Amino acid sequence: MGNFLKIFSANFNFSLGKINLPIPYWQAITIVILLFVLVFMMAKFRRHYVDWSFKGAAFGVFFGFLLALILEGFLIIGGRTALTSILGWKNPPPAITSALDAGRSKLVQVLGINMEIPSSYANVDVGVEKAVDVLQSLNPADTKTVKAIFCK
């Protein structure tokens, strides 16, 4: 018991730049507990006395939906969709494939994209060997540019 009190009343050196503050452990523990109680009580106060509002939620849902549409547009241009990626379909059913192709062609037309990723490239997983082969097949100027990008 005496050992416990000796350790409990020992000082903890708190350094703030050049200032050293020797604080007993019992005071440091008490401050941490009181800060926890303060945060807990502030949360309870807010919960009981502040009215809930869905104005911010509607704003968040709108921007979440907009972000999902933008992400799905990029995936469709790339030849994949979130639906086929999540479900892991390598060959989706023909009805879904035709709907995805129609949506992709319409999106490409609306955005005015000249170059799009062919579906054959989007469906193939490229390994390290293929990337090295492509890098070695580039002309020296392009190789230098790629190395400058990746070797910064």
Tab-separated table of N, CA and C in Angstrom, residues 12-95:
chain	number	residue	atom	x	y	z
A	12	PHE	N	4.853	13.886	-12.468
A	12	PHE	CA	4.891	13.677	-13.909
A	12	PHE	C	5.402	14.982	-14.508
A	13	ASN	N	6.495	14.936	-15.264
A	13	ASN	CA	7.073	16.152	-15.849
A	13	ASN	C	6.388	16.469	-17.170
A	14	PHE	N	5.658	17.549	-17.191
A	14	PHE	CA	4.954	18.007	-18.381
A	14	PHE	C	5.769	19.132	-19.000
A	15	SER	N	6.259	18.929	-20.235
A	15	SER	CA	7.133	19.911	-20.883
A	15	SER	C	6.371	20.698	-21.943
A	16	LEU	N	6.455	22.009	-21.841
A	16	LEU	CA	5.904	22.920	-22.848
A	16	LEU	C	7.045	23.811	-23.325
A	17	GLY	N	7.751	23.353	-24.347
A	17	GLY	CA	8.903	24.110	-24.830
A	17	GLY	C	10.011	24.094	-23.799
A	18	LYS	N	10.358	25.275	-23.269
A	18	LYS	CA	11.406	25.366	-22.254
A	18	LYS	C	10.848	25.275	-20.840
A	19	ILE	N	9.541	25.202	-20.712
A	19	ILE	CA	8.907	25.170	-19.392
A	19	ILE	C	8.629	23.725	-19.002
A	20	ASN	N	9.085	23.333	-17.818
A	20	ASN	CA	8.799	22.007	-17.270
A	20	ASN	C	7.887	22.168	-16.071
A	21	LEU	N	6.754	21.487	-16.102
A	21	LEU	CA	5.807	21.554	-14.999
A	21	LEU	C	5.737	20.195	-14.310
A	22	PRO	N	6.217	20.098	-13.078
A	22	PRO	CA	6.080	18.830	-12.353
A	22	PRO	C	4.670	18.722	-11.770
A	23	ILE	N	3.879	17.789	-12.309
A	23	ILE	CA	2.496	17.602	-11.871
A	23	ILE	C	2.383	16.224	-11.232
A	24	PRO	N	1.813	16.129	-10.037
A	24	PRO	CA	1.612	14.800	-9.432
A	24	PRO	C	0.657	13.958	-10.287
A	25	TYR	N	0.891	12.639	-10.293
A	25	TYR	CA	0.066	11.748	-11.101
A	25	TYR	C	-1.403	11.840	-10.724
A	26	TRP	N	-1.716	11.988	-9.426
A	26	TRP	CA	-3.117	12.022	-9.027
A	26	TRP	C	-3.816	13.251	-9.607
A	27	GLN	N	-3.089	14.369	-9.756
A	27	GLN	CA	-3.695	15.557	-10.358
A	27	GLN	C	-3.902	15.367	-11.865
A	28	ALA	N	-2.940	14.733	-12.531
A	28	ALA	CA	-3.075	14.488	-13.972
A	28	ALA	C	-4.255	13.562	-14.247
A	29	ILE	N	-4.387	12.505	-13.446
A	29	ILE	CA	-5.510	11.571	-13.618
A	29	ILE	C	-6.829	12.277	-13.341
A	30	THR	N	-6.860	13.107	-12.302
A	30	THR	CA	-8.084	13.847	-11.970
A	30	THR	C	-8.475	14.798	-13.099
A	31	ILE	N	-7.507	15.475	-13.693
A	31	ILE	CA	-7.797	16.394	-14.802
A	31	ILE	C	-8.362	15.638	-15.999
A	32	VAL	N	-7.781	14.481	-16.323
A	32	VAL	CA	-8.283	13.686	-17.449
A	32	VAL	C	-9.711	13.233	-17.185
A	33	ILE	N	-9.991	12.769	-15.970
A	33	ILE	CA	-11.355	12.322	-15.633
A	33	ILE	C	-12.329	13.492	-15.698
A	34	LEU	N	-11.936	14.637	-15.166
A	34	LEU	CA	-12.828	15.799	-15.197
A	34	LEU	C	-13.065	16.309	-16.621
A	35	LEU	N	-12.049	16.238	-17.482
A	35	LEU	CA	-12.257	16.611	-18.887
A	35	LEU	C	-13.238	15.664	-19.564
A	36	PHE	N	-13.131	14.372	-19.260
A	36	PHE	CA	-14.079	13.408	-19.806
A	36	PHE	C	-15.498	13.723	-19.336
A	37	VAL	N	-15.655	14.007	-18.050
A	37	VAL	CA	-16.981	14.340	-17.516
A	37	VAL	C	-17.502	15.621	-18.160
A	38	LEU	N	-16.629	16.606	-18.374
A	38	LEU	CA	-17.042	17.855	-19.016
A	38	LEU	C	-17.562	17.606	-20.425
A	39	VAL	N	-16.824	16.843	-21.220
A	39	VAL	CA	-17.257	16.541	-22.589
A	39	VAL	C	-18.559	15.752	-22.565
A	40	PHE	N	-18.658	14.794	-21.669
A	40	PHE	CA	-19.876	13.988	-21.547
A	40	PHE	C	-21.073	14.861	-21.181
A	41	MET	N	-20.902	15.761	-20.230
A	41	MET	CA	-22.007	16.624	-19.808
A	41	MET	C	-22.399	17.613	-20.913
A	42	MET	N	-21.422	18.113	-21.668
A	42	MET	CA	-21.753	19.006	-22.780
A	42	MET	C	-22.551	18.268	-23.847
A	43	ALA	N	-22.205	17.014	-24.094
A	43	ALA	CA	-22.954	16.225	-25.070
A	43	ALA	C	-24.377	15.984	-24.580
A	44	LYS	N	-24.526	15.669	-23.304
A	44	LYS	CA	-25.868	15.458	-22.746
A	44	LYS	C	-26.686	16.751	-22.810
A	45	PHE	N	-26.060	17.883	-22.498
A	45	PHE	CA	-26.749	19.172	-22.555
A	45	PHE	C	-27.250	19.445	-23.964
A	46	ARG	N	-26.397	19.213	-24.950
A	46	ARG	CA	-26.797	19.441	-26.337
A	46	ARG	C	-27.928	18.511	-26.727
A	47	ARG	N	-27.836	17.281	-26.299
A	47	ARG	CA	-28.853	16.278	-26.645
A	47	ARG	C	-30.218	16.659	-26.087
A	48	HIS	N	-30.238	17.204	-24.883
A	48	HIS	CA	-31.518	17.492	-24.235
A	48	HIS	C	-32.092	18.868	-24.554
A	49	TYR	N	-31.253	19.839	-24.861
A	49	TYR	CA	-31.756	21.196	-24.985
A	49	TYR	C	-31.681	21.805	-26.377
A	50	VAL	N	-31.082	21.131	-27.325
A	50	VAL	CA	-30.974	21.675	-28.675
A	50	VAL	C	-31.917	20.897	-29.581
A	51	ASP	N	-32.733	21.617	-30.337
A	51	ASP	CA	-33.655	20.947	-31.257
A	51	ASP	C	-32.886	20.365	-32.426
A	52	TRP	N	-33.320	19.201	-32.865
A	52	TRP	CA	-32.695	18.564	-34.020
A	52	TRP	C	-33.239	19.193	-35.289
A	53	SER	N	-32.410	19.294	-36.294
A	53	SER	CA	-32.799	19.874	-37.562
A	53	SER	C	-32.298	18.986	-38.690
A	54	PHE	N	-33.119	18.849	-39.723
A	54	PHE	CA	-32.725	18.033	-40.861
A	54	PHE	C	-32.244	18.882	-42.038
A	55	LYS	N	-32.064	20.183	-41.826
A	55	LYS	CA	-31.576	21.042	-42.902
A	55	LYS	C	-30.182	20.606	-43.348
A	56	GLY	N	-29.306	20.363	-42.418
A	56	GLY	CA	-27.955	19.923	-42.743
A	56	GLY	C	-27.937	18.539	-43.356
A	57	ALA	N	-28.858	17.682	-42.926
A	57	ALA	CA	-28.910	16.324	-43.466
A	57	ALA	C	-29.305	16.353	-44.939
A	58	ALA	N	-30.253	17.197	-45.304
A	58	ALA	CA	-30.666	17.292	-46.707
A	58	ALA	C	-29.509	17.801	-47.565
A	59	PHE	N	-28.767	18.750	-47.038
A	59	PHE	CA	-27.587	19.275	-47.733
A	59	PHE	C	-26.555	18.163	-47.942
A	60	GLY	N	-26.302	17.370	-46.920
A	60	GLY	CA	-25.346	16.268	-47.018
A	60	GLY	C	-25.803	15.185	-47.968
A	61	VAL	N	-27.091	14.859	-47.943
A	61	VAL	CA	-27.626	13.840	-48.850
A	61	VAL	C	-27.511	14.312	-50.294
A	62	PHE	N	-27.791	15.582	-50.536
A	62	PHE	CA	-27.682	16.128	-51.891
A	62	PHE	C	-26.258	16.008	-52.418
A	63	PHE	N	-25.275	16.448	-51.625
A	63	PHE	CA	-23.889	16.385	-52.092
A	63	PHE	C	-23.374	14.954	-52.147
A	64	GLY	N	-23.857	14.082	-51.281
A	64	GLY	CA	-23.487	12.673	-51.371
A	64	GLY	C	-24.005	12.050	-52.650
A	65	PHE	N	-25.245	12.364	-53.007
A	65	PHE	CA	-25.831	11.860	-54.245
A	65	PHE	C	-25.079	12.403	-55.456
A	66	LEU	N	-24.727	13.691	-55.417
A	66	LEU	CA	-23.974	14.304	-56.509
A	66	LEU	C	-22.595	13.660	-56.660
A	67	LEU	N	-21.922	13.415	-55.549
A	67	LEU	CA	-20.613	12.765	-55.591
A	67	LEU	C	-20.721	11.343	-56.122
A	68	ALA	N	-21.772	10.626	-55.736
A	68	ALA	CA	-21.974	9.266	-56.244
A	68	ALA	C	-22.217	9.277	-57.750
A	69	LEU	N	-22.976	10.257	-58.245
A	69	LEU	CA	-23.204	10.358	-59.689
A	69	LEU	C	-21.910	10.638	-60.447
A	70	ILE	N	-21.094	11.527	-59.907
A	70	ILE	CA	-19.820	11.844	-60.567
A	70	ILE	C	-18.916	10.622	-60.582
A	71	LEU	N	-18.813	9.926	-59.456
A	71	LEU	CA	-17.977	8.727	-59.380
A	71	LEU	C	-18.482	7.652	-60.326
A	72	GLU	N	-19.788	7.455	-60.362
A	72	GLU	CA	-20.360	6.448	-61.260
A	72	GLU	C	-20.129	6.830	-62.716
A	73	GLY	N	-20.167	8.125	-63.031
A	73	GLY	CA	-19.877	8.568	-64.397
A	73	GLY	C	-18.466	8.214	-64.817
A	74	PHE	N	-17.504	8.454	-63.933
A	74	PHE	CA	-16.123	8.075	-64.253
A	74	PHE	C	-15.983	6.567	-64.406
A	75	LEU	N	-16.671	5.807	-63.561
A	75	LEU	CA	-16.598	4.349	-63.675
A	75	LEU	C	-17.230	3.872	-64.978
A	76	ILE	N	-18.343	4.479	-65.377
A	76	ILE	CA	-19.005	4.081	-66.626
A	76	ILE	C	-18.114	4.406	-67.819
A	77	ILE	N	-17.479	5.580	-67.808
A	77	ILE	CA	-16.572	5.928	-68.902
A	77	ILE	C	-15.435	4.921	-68.974
A	78	GLY	N	-14.987	4.439	-67.830
A	78	GLY	CA	-13.910	3.458	-67.790
A	78	GLY	C	-14.345	2.061	-68.169
A	79	GLY	N	-15.622	1.836	-68.366
A	79	GLY	CA	-16.094	0.522	-68.782
A	79	GLY	C	-16.580	-0.345	-67.633
A	80	ARG	N	-16.621	0.188	-66.434
A	80	ARG	CA	-17.116	-0.558	-65.284
A	80	ARG	C	-18.167	0.289	-64.582
A	81	THR	N	-18.872	-0.325	-63.677
A	81	THR	CA	-19.790	0.426	-62.830
A	81	THR	C	-19.601	-0.043	-61.403
A	82	ALA	N	-20.122	0.730	-60.472
A	82	ALA	CA	-20.024	0.333	-59.072
A	82	ALA	C	-20.794	-0.962	-58.852
A	83	LEU	N	-21.923	-1.120	-59.543
A	83	LEU	CA	-22.735	-2.330	-59.399
A	83	LEU	C	-21.956	-3.566	-59.823
A	84	THR	N	-21.339	-3.525	-60.989
A	84	THR	CA	-20.597	-4.698	-61.460
A	84	THR	C	-19.317	-4.899	-60.664
A	85	SER	N	-18.712	-3.827	-60.165
A	85	SER	CA	-17.493	-3.963	-59.362
A	85	SER	C	-17.798	-4.565	-58.001
A	86	ILE	N	-18.875	-4.099	-57.358
A	86	ILE	CA	-19.236	-4.610	-56.034
A	86	ILE	C	-19.687	-6.059	-56.120
A	87	LEU	N	-20.510	-6.375	-57.119
A	87	LEU	CA	-20.997	-7.747	-57.248
A	87	LEU	C	-19.939	-8.680	-57.823
A	88	GLY	N	-18.873	-8.127	-58.373
A	88	GLY	CA	-17.789	-8.940	-58.908
A	88	GLY	C	-18.141	-9.643	-60.204
A	89	TRP	N	-19.047	-9.064	-60.981
A	89	TRP	CA	-19.445	-9.673	-62.244
A	89	TRP	C	-18.355	-9.473	-63.276
A	90	LYS	N	-17.809	-10.552	-63.780
A	90	LYS	CA	-16.865	-10.451	-64.893
A	90	LYS	C	-17.649	-10.316	-66.198
A	91	ASN	N	-18.745	-11.060	-66.314
A	91	ASN	CA	-19.632	-10.986	-67.479
A	91	ASN	C	-21.056	-10.779	-66.968
A	92	PRO	N	-21.507	-9.517	-66.860
A	92	PRO	CA	-22.873	-9.283	-66.396
A	92	PRO	C	-23.889	-9.807	-67.411
A	93	PRO	N	-25.124	-10.009	-66.975
A	93	PRO	CA	-26.166	-10.478	-67.899
A	93	PRO	C	-26.323	-9.525	-69.088
A	94	PRO	N	-26.748	-10.068	-70.236
A	94	PRO	CA	-26.850	-9.243	-71.456
A	94	PRO	C	-27.730	-8.006	-71.304
A	95	ALA	N	-28.826	-8.106	-70.558
A	95	ALA	CA	-29.708	-6.944	-70.397
A	95	ALA	C	-28.980	-5.817	-69.658
